[in-house]
Coordinates of C-alpha atoms in Angstrom, one line a residue:
Chain A
X1 CA 63.8 108.9 93.0
X2 CA 62.6 112.5 93.3
X3 CA 64.9 115.4 93.8
X4 CA 64.4 118.7 95.5
X5 CA 64.1 121.6 93.0
X6 CA 63.6 124.9 94.9
X7 CA 61.0 127.1 93.2
X8 CA 62.9 130.4 93.8
X9 CA 66.0 129.4 91.8
X10 CA 66.7 129.4 88.1
X11 CA 68.5 126.5 86.4
X12 CA 70.8 125.8 83.5
X13 CA 70.3 122.6 81.4
X14 CA 73.8 121.5 82.6
X15 CA 72.4 121.4 86.2
X16 CA 73.8 124.6 87.7
X17 CA 71.4 126.8 89.7
X18 CA 71.5 130.6 90.5
X19 CA 69.5 132.4 93.2
X20 CA 68.3 135.6 91.5
X21 CA 68.1 137.3 94.9
X22 CA 71.6 136.7 96.1
X23 CA 73.5 135.8 92.9
X24 CA 74.6 132.5 94.5
X25 CA 75.5 129.7 92.1
X26 CA 75.8 125.9 92.7
X27 CA 74.8 122.6 91.3
X28 CA 71.5 120.8 91.7
X29 CA 70.6 117.9 94.0
X30 CA 70.1 115.8 90.9
X31 CA 73.6 116.7 89.6
X32 CA 75.4 115.9 92.9
X33 CA 73.5 112.6 93.0
X34 CA 74.6 111.7 89.5
X35 CA 78.2 112.6 90.3
X36 CA 78.4 110.7 93.6
X37 CA 80.8 111.5 96.4
X38 CA 82.4 114.9 95.5
X39 CA 86.1 115.0 96.4
X40 CA 87.4 118.1 94.7
X41 CA 86.1 121.5 93.5
X42 CA 88.1 124.0 91.4
X43 CA 86.6 127.5 91.4
X44 CA 87.6 130.9 90.1
X45 CA 88.9 133.7 92.4
X46 CA 87.1 136.7 93.6
X47 CA 87.0 139.5 91.0
X48 CA 87.2 137.0 88.1
X49 CA 84.7 137.4 85.3
X50 CA 82.5 134.6 84.1
X51 CA 80.5 134.4 81.0
X52 CA 77.0 132.8 80.5
X53 CA 77.6 129.3 79.3
X54 CA 81.3 129.5 79.8
X55 CA 83.3 127.1 82.1
X56 CA 84.0 128.5 85.5
X57 CA 85.4 125.5 87.3
X58 CA 85.4 121.8 87.8
X59 CA 83.7 119.4 90.2
X60 CA 85.2 116.0 90.7
X61 CA 83.6 113.0 92.4
X62 CA 85.4 109.7 93.0
X63 CA 84.1 108.3 89.7
X64 CA 83.8 111.4 87.4
X65 CA 85.0 114.8 86.5
X66 CA 82.6 117.4 85.4
X67 CA 83.0 121.0 84.1
X68 CA 80.9 123.7 85.7
X69 CA 79.1 126.3 83.5
X70 CA 78.1 129.8 84.5
X71 CA 74.3 130.3 84.3
X72 CA 74.8 134.0 83.7
X73 CA 77.6 136.5 83.0
X74 CA 79.0 138.5 85.8
X75 CA 81.8 139.1 88.3
X76 CA 82.7 136.7 91.1
X77 CA 82.2 138.6 94.4
X78 CA 82.5 135.6 96.7
X79 CA 83.8 132.0 96.6
X80 CA 82.7 129.3 99.0
X81 CA 86.2 128.4 100.2
X82 CA 84.7 125.9 102.7
X83 CA 84.4 123.6 99.7
X84 CA 88.2 123.3 99.4
X85 CA 88.4 121.5 102.7
X86 CA 85.0 120.0 102.7
X87 CA 83.9 119.3 99.1
X88 CA 81.3 116.8 100.5
X89 CA 79.2 119.9 101.3
X90 CA 78.1 119.8 97.7
X91 CA 76.6 116.3 98.3
X92 CA 75.2 117.1 101.8
X93 CA 73.6 120.5 101.0
X94 CA 73.7 121.4 97.3
X95 CA 71.3 124.3 97.6
X96 CA 72.7 125.6 100.9
X97 CA 76.2 125.1 102.3
X98 CA 77.3 123.6 99.1
X99 CA 77.0 126.8 97.1
X100 CA 80.0 127.7 95.0
X101 CA 80.1 131.3 93.8
X102 CA 78.3 134.6 94.4
X103 CA 78.0 136.7 91.3
X104 CA 77.3 140.3 90.5
X105 CA 75.4 139.7 87.4
X106 CA 73.1 141.1 84.7
X107 CA 69.5 140.2 85.5
X108 CA 68.5 140.3 81.9
X109 CA 70.1 136.9 81.3
X110 CA 67.9 135.1 83.8
X111 CA 65.2 134.8 81.2
X112 CA 67.4 132.4 79.3
X113 CA 67.4 129.9 82.2
X114 CA 64.9 127.2 83.1
X115 CA 62.3 127.7 85.8
X116 CA 62.0 125.1 88.5
X117 CA 59.1 123.4 86.6
X118 CA 61.1 123.3 83.4
X119 CA 64.1 121.9 85.1
X120 CA 62.0 119.3 87.0
X121 CA 60.7 118.2 83.6
X122 CA 64.3 117.9 82.3
X123 CA 65.4 115.6 85.0
X124 CA 62.2 113.5 85.2
Chain B
X1 CA 75.5 97.0 71.7
X2 CA 73.3 94.9 73.9
X3 CA 74.7 94.6 77.4
X4 CA 74.9 91.3 79.3
X5 CA 73.0 91.4 82.5
X6 CA 74.1 89.7 85.8
X7 CA 71.5 87.4 87.3
X8 CA 70.6 90.0 89.9
X9 CA 70.3 93.1 87.7
X10 CA 66.7 93.7 88.7
X11 CA 67.4 93.0 92.4
X12 CA 70.1 95.6 92.4
X13 CA 67.9 98.1 90.5
X14 CA 65.2 97.7 93.1
X15 CA 67.7 98.7 95.6
X16 CA 68.4 101.9 93.6
X17 CA 71.8 101.0 92.5
X18 CA 73.4 103.0 89.7
X19 CA 74.7 101.0 86.8
X20 CA 77.6 101.2 84.4
X21 CA 78.8 99.3 81.4
X22 CA 81.9 97.2 82.2
X23 CA 83.4 94.6 79.9
X24 CA 80.1 94.4 78.0
X25 CA 78.0 93.9 81.2
X26 CA 75.5 96.2 82.9
X27 CA 76.9 96.3 86.4
X28 CA 76.1 98.1 89.6
X29 CA 78.7 100.9 90.1
X30 CA 77.3 102.3 93.3
X31 CA 74.5 101.4 95.6
X32 CA 74.5 104.5 97.9
X33 CA 77.9 106.1 98.2
X34 CA 81.3 104.8 96.9
X35 CA 82.9 106.4 100.0
X36 CA 80.6 104.6 102.4
X37 CA 80.9 101.3 100.5
X38 CA 84.7 101.6 100.5
X39 CA 84.7 102.3 104.3
X40 CA 82.4 99.3 104.9
X41 CA 85.0 96.9 103.3
X42 CA 87.9 98.4 105.2
X43 CA 86.1 98.5 108.5
X44 CA 83.4 95.8 108.5
X45 CA 82.2 93.9 105.5
X46 CA 81.0 94.6 102.0
X47 CA 79.5 92.3 99.3
X48 CA 80.1 92.8 95.6
X49 CA 78.2 91.2 92.8
X50 CA 81.1 90.2 90.4
X51 CA 79.1 87.9 88.2
X52 CA 80.6 89.7 85.2
X53 CA 83.8 87.8 85.8
X54 CA 84.3 84.9 83.4
X55 CA 84.4 81.3 84.3
X56 CA 86.1 78.6 82.2
X57 CA 86.2 75.0 83.2
X58 CA 89.0 72.7 81.9
X59 CA 88.9 69.0 82.8
X60 CA 90.5 65.9 81.4
X61 CA 93.8 64.0 81.3
X62 CA 95.6 66.9 79.7
X63 CA 93.9 69.8 81.5
X64 CA 97.1 70.5 83.6
X65 CA 99.2 70.5 80.5
X66 CA 96.9 72.9 78.7
X67 CA 96.7 75.4 81.6
X68 CA 100.4 75.2 82.1
X69 CA 101.0 76.2 78.5
X70 CA 98.6 79.1 78.5
X71 CA 99.2 80.7 81.9
X72 CA 102.5 82.0 83.3
X73 CA 102.5 80.2 86.6
X74 CA 103.2 76.6 87.5
X75 CA 99.8 74.8 87.5
X76 CA 101.5 71.5 88.5
X77 CA 102.0 73.0 91.9
X78 CA 98.3 73.0 92.6
X79 CA 96.5 70.4 94.6
X80 CA 92.7 70.2 94.6
X81 CA 91.4 73.2 96.4
X82 CA 94.4 75.4 95.7
X83 CA 94.2 78.7 93.8
X84 CA 96.9 80.5 91.9
X85 CA 97.2 84.0 90.4
X86 CA 98.6 84.0 86.9
X87 CA 98.9 86.1 83.7
X88 CA 97.9 85.0 80.3
X89 CA 100.5 86.1 77.7
X90 CA 101.0 86.0 74.0
X91 CA 104.2 85.0 72.3
X92 CA 105.9 88.3 72.8
X93 CA 105.2 88.2 76.6
X94 CA 102.5 90.9 76.5
X95 CA 99.6 90.2 78.9
X96 CA 96.2 89.4 77.4
X97 CA 94.6 89.1 80.8
X98 CA 95.2 88.1 84.4
X99 CA 93.4 85.4 86.1
X100 CA 93.0 83.1 89.1
X101 CA 93.2 79.4 88.4
X102 CA 91.4 77.1 90.9
X103 CA 92.1 73.4 90.9
X104 CA 88.8 71.7 91.5
X105 CA 88.4 68.2 93.0
X106 CA 89.4 65.6 90.4
X107 CA 86.6 64.4 88.1
X108 CA 85.3 60.9 87.8
X109 CA 85.5 59.9 84.2
X110 CA 83.0 58.0 82.2
X111 CA 83.0 54.3 81.2
X112 CA 85.1 55.0 78.2
X113 CA 87.9 56.7 80.2
X114 CA 87.8 55.2 83.7
X115 CA 89.6 56.7 86.7
X116 CA 89.8 60.4 87.7
X117 CA 91.2 63.4 85.9
X118 CA 92.2 66.8 87.0
X119 CA 89.7 69.7 86.7
X120 CA 90.2 73.4 86.9
X121 CA 88.2 76.6 86.9
X122 CA 89.8 79.8 85.9
X123 CA 88.4 83.3 86.0
X124 CA 89.1 85.6 83.1
X125 CA 88.1 89.3 83.5
X126 CA 84.8 90.6 82.4
X127 CA 84.2 90.4 78.7
X128 CA 87.2 88.1 78.1
X129 CA 85.4 84.8 78.5
X130 CA 84.6 84.1 74.8
X131 CA 88.2 85.1 73.8
X132 CA 89.8 82.9 76.4
X133 CA 87.5 80.0 75.7
X134 CA 88.4 80.2 72.0
X135 CA 92.1 80.5 72.9
X136 CA 92.0 77.4 75.0
X137 CA 90.1 75.4 72.5
X138 CA 92.3 76.4 69.6
X139 CA 95.5 75.6 71.5
X140 CA 94.1 72.3 72.8
X141 CA 93.3 71.3 69.2
X142 CA 96.6 72.6 67.8
X143 CA 98.6 70.7 70.4
X144 CA 96.4 67.6 70.3
X145 CA 95.6 67.6 74.0
X146 CA 92.8 65.6 75.6
X147 CA 90.5 67.8 77.8
X148 CA 87.2 69.5 77.8
X149 CA 87.0 73.3 77.8
X150 CA 83.7 74.9 78.7
X151 CA 82.7 78.5 79.0
X152 CA 80.5 78.5 82.1
X153 CA 80.4 82.2 82.7
X154 CA 76.6 82.3 82.6
X155 CA 76.3 79.2 84.7
X156 CA 78.0 80.7 87.7
X157 CA 77.2 83.9 89.6
X158 CA 80.0 85.2 91.8
X159 CA 80.0 87.3 94.9
X160 CA 82.9 88.8 96.8
X161 CA 82.4 89.2 100.5
X162 CA 85.3 91.3 101.8
X163 CA 86.4 93.0 105.0
X164 CA 87.5 92.2 108.5
X165 CA 84.0 90.9 109.4
X166 CA 83.6 89.0 106.2
X167 CA 85.2 85.7 107.2
X168 CA 82.8 85.2 110.2
X169 CA 79.9 86.3 108.1
X170 CA 80.6 83.8 105.3
X171 CA 81.4 81.0 107.8
X172 CA 78.2 81.6 109.6
X173 CA 76.2 81.5 106.3
X174 CA 77.4 77.9 105.5
X175 CA 74.6 75.4 105.9
X176 CA 74.7 73.1 109.0
X177 CA 76.9 70.2 108.3
X178 CA 79.1 72.1 105.8
X179 CA 82.8 72.7 106.2
X180 CA 84.2 75.4 108.5
X181 CA 85.5 77.7 105.8
X182 CA 87.5 79.7 108.4
X183 CA 89.9 76.8 108.2
X184 CA 90.7 77.6 104.6
X185 CA 94.1 79.3 104.2
X186 CA 94.4 82.2 101.8
X187 CA 94.3 81.2 98.1
X188 CA 92.4 78.0 98.7
X189 CA 88.9 76.9 98.1
X190 CA 86.3 74.2 98.7
X191 CA 82.7 73.3 97.9
X192 CA 80.3 74.3 100.6
X193 CA 76.5 74.5 100.8
X194 CA 74.8 77.9 101.2
X195 CA 71.0 78.2 101.3
X196 CA 70.8 74.6 100.3
X197 CA 72.9 75.3 97.2
X198 CA 76.4 73.8 96.6
X199 CA 78.8 76.7 96.0
X200 CA 82.5 77.0 95.4
X201 CA 83.9 79.2 98.1
X202 CA 87.4 80.6 97.9
X203 CA 89.5 82.6 100.3
X204 CA 90.4 85.1 97.6
X205 CA 89.4 88.7 96.7
X206 CA 90.7 91.9 95.2
X207 CA 90.4 94.5 97.9
X208 CA 93.4 93.8 100.1
X209 CA 91.1 92.6 102.9
X210 CA 90.4 89.2 104.2
X211 CA 87.3 87.6 102.8
X212 CA 85.9 85.1 100.4
X213 CA 84.6 84.8 96.8
X214 CA 81.5 82.6 96.5
X215 CA 80.5 81.1 93.2
X216 CA 76.9 79.8 93.0
X217 CA 74.7 78.5 90.3
X218 CA 73.1 81.4 88.3
X219 CA 69.6 80.2 89.1
X220 CA 70.2 80.3 92.9
X221 CA 72.0 83.7 92.9
X222 CA 69.2 85.6 94.7
X223 CA 69.0 83.2 97.7
X224 CA 72.8 83.2 98.2
X225 CA 73.2 87.0 97.7
X226 CA 70.5 87.5 100.4
X227 CA 72.6 85.6 102.9
X228 CA 75.2 88.2 102.7
X229 CA 73.4 91.4 101.6
X230 CA 71.6 91.9 104.9
X231 CA 74.8 91.8 107.0
X232 CA 77.4 93.2 104.6
X233 CA 77.1 96.5 102.8
X234 CA 76.2 95.9 99.1
X235 CA 79.0 97.5 97.1
X236 CA 79.4 98.4 93.4
X237 CA 82.3 98.5 91.0
X238 CA 83.2 102.0 92.1
X239 CA 84.3 101.0 95.5
X240 CA 85.9 97.9 94.1
X241 CA 88.0 100.2 91.9
X242 CA 89.1 102.5 94.8
X243 CA 89.9 99.5 97.0
X244 CA 92.1 97.8 94.4
X245 CA 93.9 101.0 93.5
X246 CA 94.8 101.6 97.1
X247 CA 96.4 98.2 97.1
X248 CA 98.2 98.7 93.8
X249 CA 96.3 95.8 92.1
X250 CA 96.0 95.8 88.3
X251 CA 92.8 96.3 86.4
X252 CA 92.8 94.3 83.2
X253 CA 92.0 96.5 80.1
X254 CA 93.1 99.7 82.0
X255 CA 96.5 99.1 83.7
X256 CA 97.4 96.7 80.9
X257 CA 95.8 96.1 77.5
X258 CA 97.3 94.1 74.6
X259 CA 96.8 97.1 72.1
X260 CA 96.4 100.3 74.1
X261 CA 98.8 99.5 77.0
X262 CA 100.8 96.4 76.0
X263 CA 102.7 95.3 79.1
X264 CA 104.5 92.2 80.3
X265 CA 104.1 90.7 83.8
X266 CA 107.5 92.0 84.8
X267 CA 106.6 95.6 83.7
X268 CA 103.3 95.3 85.6
X269 CA 105.2 94.2 88.7
X270 CA 103.6 90.8 88.9
X271 CA 106.8 88.8 88.2
X272 CA 105.8 86.6 91.2
X273 CA 103.1 85.1 88.9
X274 CA 105.6 84.0 86.3
X275 CA 107.4 80.7 86.6
X276 CA 110.0 80.5 83.9
X277 CA 110.5 76.7 84.5
X278 CA 107.1 76.2 83.0
X279 CA 106.8 76.1 79.2
X280 CA 104.1 78.6 78.3
X281 CA 103.3 80.8 75.4
X282 CA 105.4 83.9 75.9
X283 CA 107.9 82.2 78.2
X284 CA 111.0 82.8 75.9
X285 CA 110.2 86.5 75.6
X286 CA 109.8 86.8 79.3
X287 CA 113.0 84.9 80.0
X288 CA 114.8 87.3 77.8
X289 CA 113.2 90.3 79.6
X290 CA 114.0 88.8 83.0
X291 CA 117.7 88.7 82.0
X292 CA 117.8 92.1 80.3
X293 CA 115.6 93.9 82.8
X294 CA 112.6 96.1 82.1
X295 CA 112.8 99.7 80.9
X296 CA 109.6 100.7 82.6
X297 CA 107.7 99.4 85.6
X298 CA 104.4 99.9 87.4
X299 CA 104.5 102.3 90.4
X300 CA 102.3 104.2 92.8
X301 CA 102.2 107.9 92.6
X302 CA 100.9 110.3 95.2
X303 CA 99.8 113.8 94.3
X304 CA 101.2 116.5 96.6
X305 CA 99.1 119.3 95.1
X306 CA 95.3 119.4 95.0
X307 CA 93.6 117.5 92.2
X308 CA 92.5 114.1 91.1
X309 CA 94.7 112.0 88.8
X310 CA 92.7 110.0 86.2
X311 CA 93.4 107.3 83.6
X312 CA 95.2 108.8 80.6
X313 CA 96.8 111.8 82.3
X314 CA 100.5 112.5 81.5
X315 CA 103.2 112.1 84.0
X316 CA 106.2 114.5 83.5
X317 CA 109.6 114.7 85.0
X318 CA 111.2 117.8 86.7
X319 CA 112.1 119.2 83.3
X320 CA 108.5 119.0 82.1
X321 CA 109.1 116.1 79.7
X322 CA 106.4 113.4 79.5
X323 CA 107.8 110.3 81.0
X324 CA 104.7 108.2 81.6
X325 CA 100.9 108.0 81.9
X326 CA 98.5 107.4 84.7
X327 CA 96.7 104.1 84.1
X328 CA 94.4 104.4 87.2
X329 CA 93.8 107.1 89.6
X330 CA 91.4 108.3 92.3
X331 CA 91.0 110.3 95.5
X332 CA 91.7 107.6 98.0
X333 CA 88.7 107.3 100.3
X334 CA 90.7 105.7 103.1
X335 CA 93.7 108.0 102.9
X336 CA 91.9 111.1 101.7
X337 CA 94.6 111.9 99.2
X338 CA 94.9 111.7 95.5
X339 CA 96.7 108.5 94.3
X340 CA 97.6 107.0 90.9
X341 CA 99.1 104.0 89.3
X342 CA 101.1 104.0 86.1
X343 CA 104.3 103.1 84.3
X344 CA 107.6 105.0 84.7
X345 CA 111.1 104.5 83.4
X346 CA 113.0 102.5 86.0
X347 CA 115.4 105.4 86.8
X348 CA 112.3 107.3 88.1
X349 CA 110.8 104.5 90.2
X350 CA 112.6 104.9 93.5
X351 CA 110.1 105.9 96.2
X352 CA 110.3 109.6 96.8
X353 CA 111.3 110.5 93.2
X354 CA 109.6 113.7 92.3
X355 CA 107.4 113.8 89.2
X356 CA 104.3 115.8 88.1
X357 CA 100.9 114.7 86.9
X358 CA 99.3 116.9 84.3
X359 CA 95.7 117.5 85.5
X360 CA 93.7 119.2 82.8
X361 CA 96.7 121.0 81.4
X362 CA 98.3 121.9 84.7
X363 CA 101.3 120.2 86.2
X364 CA 100.6 119.0 89.8
X365 CA 103.5 118.1 92.0
X366 CA 103.7 114.4 92.8
X367 CA 106.0 111.7 94.1
X368 CA 106.6 108.0 93.5
X369 CA 105.5 105.8 96.4
X370 CA 105.4 102.1 97.2
X371 CA 102.2 100.2 97.0
X372 CA 100.0 99.5 98.9
X373 CA 99.5 103.2 99.4
X374 CA 99.6 104.3 103.0

């Protein structure tokens, strides 16, 4: 099975992505498929600080619970509150409507993340 | 550890099933979506490969006596074709396993012992077959009983076809000239031919829905599975777990375990499967408990706050003291709310009693409810 890995995003080994343009963060298509039906998402609030590699929340599927790790350090400027009522958006559209956070972040840390090609190799 | 493979391991893999280790077996946990599979069973029909379940045959003049002394229910009540739920307990009344006992048609004996003798098939949980076989053989020898005990776990594949459309589906799959299995009452079984193969078909299951469990020879598993898998949704152990939790059904090894969660049938709320008039291992301990009453019992818990309760999470009372543990929990796909099973002190078991479930360090409000959850 092959998974979508958009070229314009950067990835963490633990399967989170960040859009360098918008600062949006979510989990990859591969990750949502591994988790199965997502039923609950716990996210920080606007204004909270996150640290690269630190836990920022939790995503739970029917069968598993998984911590979420921040790809970069920054401040949360928006939270996708739609996920609280419709966590299945993470399954349906992980790179779109299933986004989780929007960060104001330090671009220098992007270099520590995987490119689309590198992430594709990791999940191959 | 090398995992045991069900006969259709590769057939499921070709269908892109995800697998998980369960009871030492490599089993499909999910074919497409647990939520969709769960819904199929509640609304139409699903088919599960449960070939990891154990099968032990017991036959001979003393087969009834042996089963009656090793299971908590009254096996003498069974006529050929009847099924019975029972627990298997040790001397102190703690459950080692739970099981369904089927009485098979009586067996014709050989020249040396003419006539017919009773025969049984019972179904230990995944990974318990060797232990139960040994237990039966040891006790048979110790008590000097005359019967054969055979572990036939890898002779029989087992499929559960469950859901409101399952009865018609299974009845329609019986070969021409076979019995009308729709006539089978719940908890009864018969031999019937499917795809030219003689199978044992029972009106039993573990989802709360009507349906059948079909046992077929391991070598013919693919042909029999194909009869159901086109018209029923193939389901994995993930949906089986959410379905049985909604019903409040026990999972061996998780809701009770002889070392990690030692529980008696009364604590586990399956006292209906105990017949104290039978003389079985653990009977005296259970009689004493029946008289004295239990201190804790198995209940349903519904979370009122957001979160998902999981196995091992603490349950606290209003004062924040730990009073119990979640043994099973999930987000109920049918009810779309977080539900849990676990043991609580009897003074906290009335429906509506407020408790908390500690989800990753945070107390979430919850209340005790009756099962099945609704």
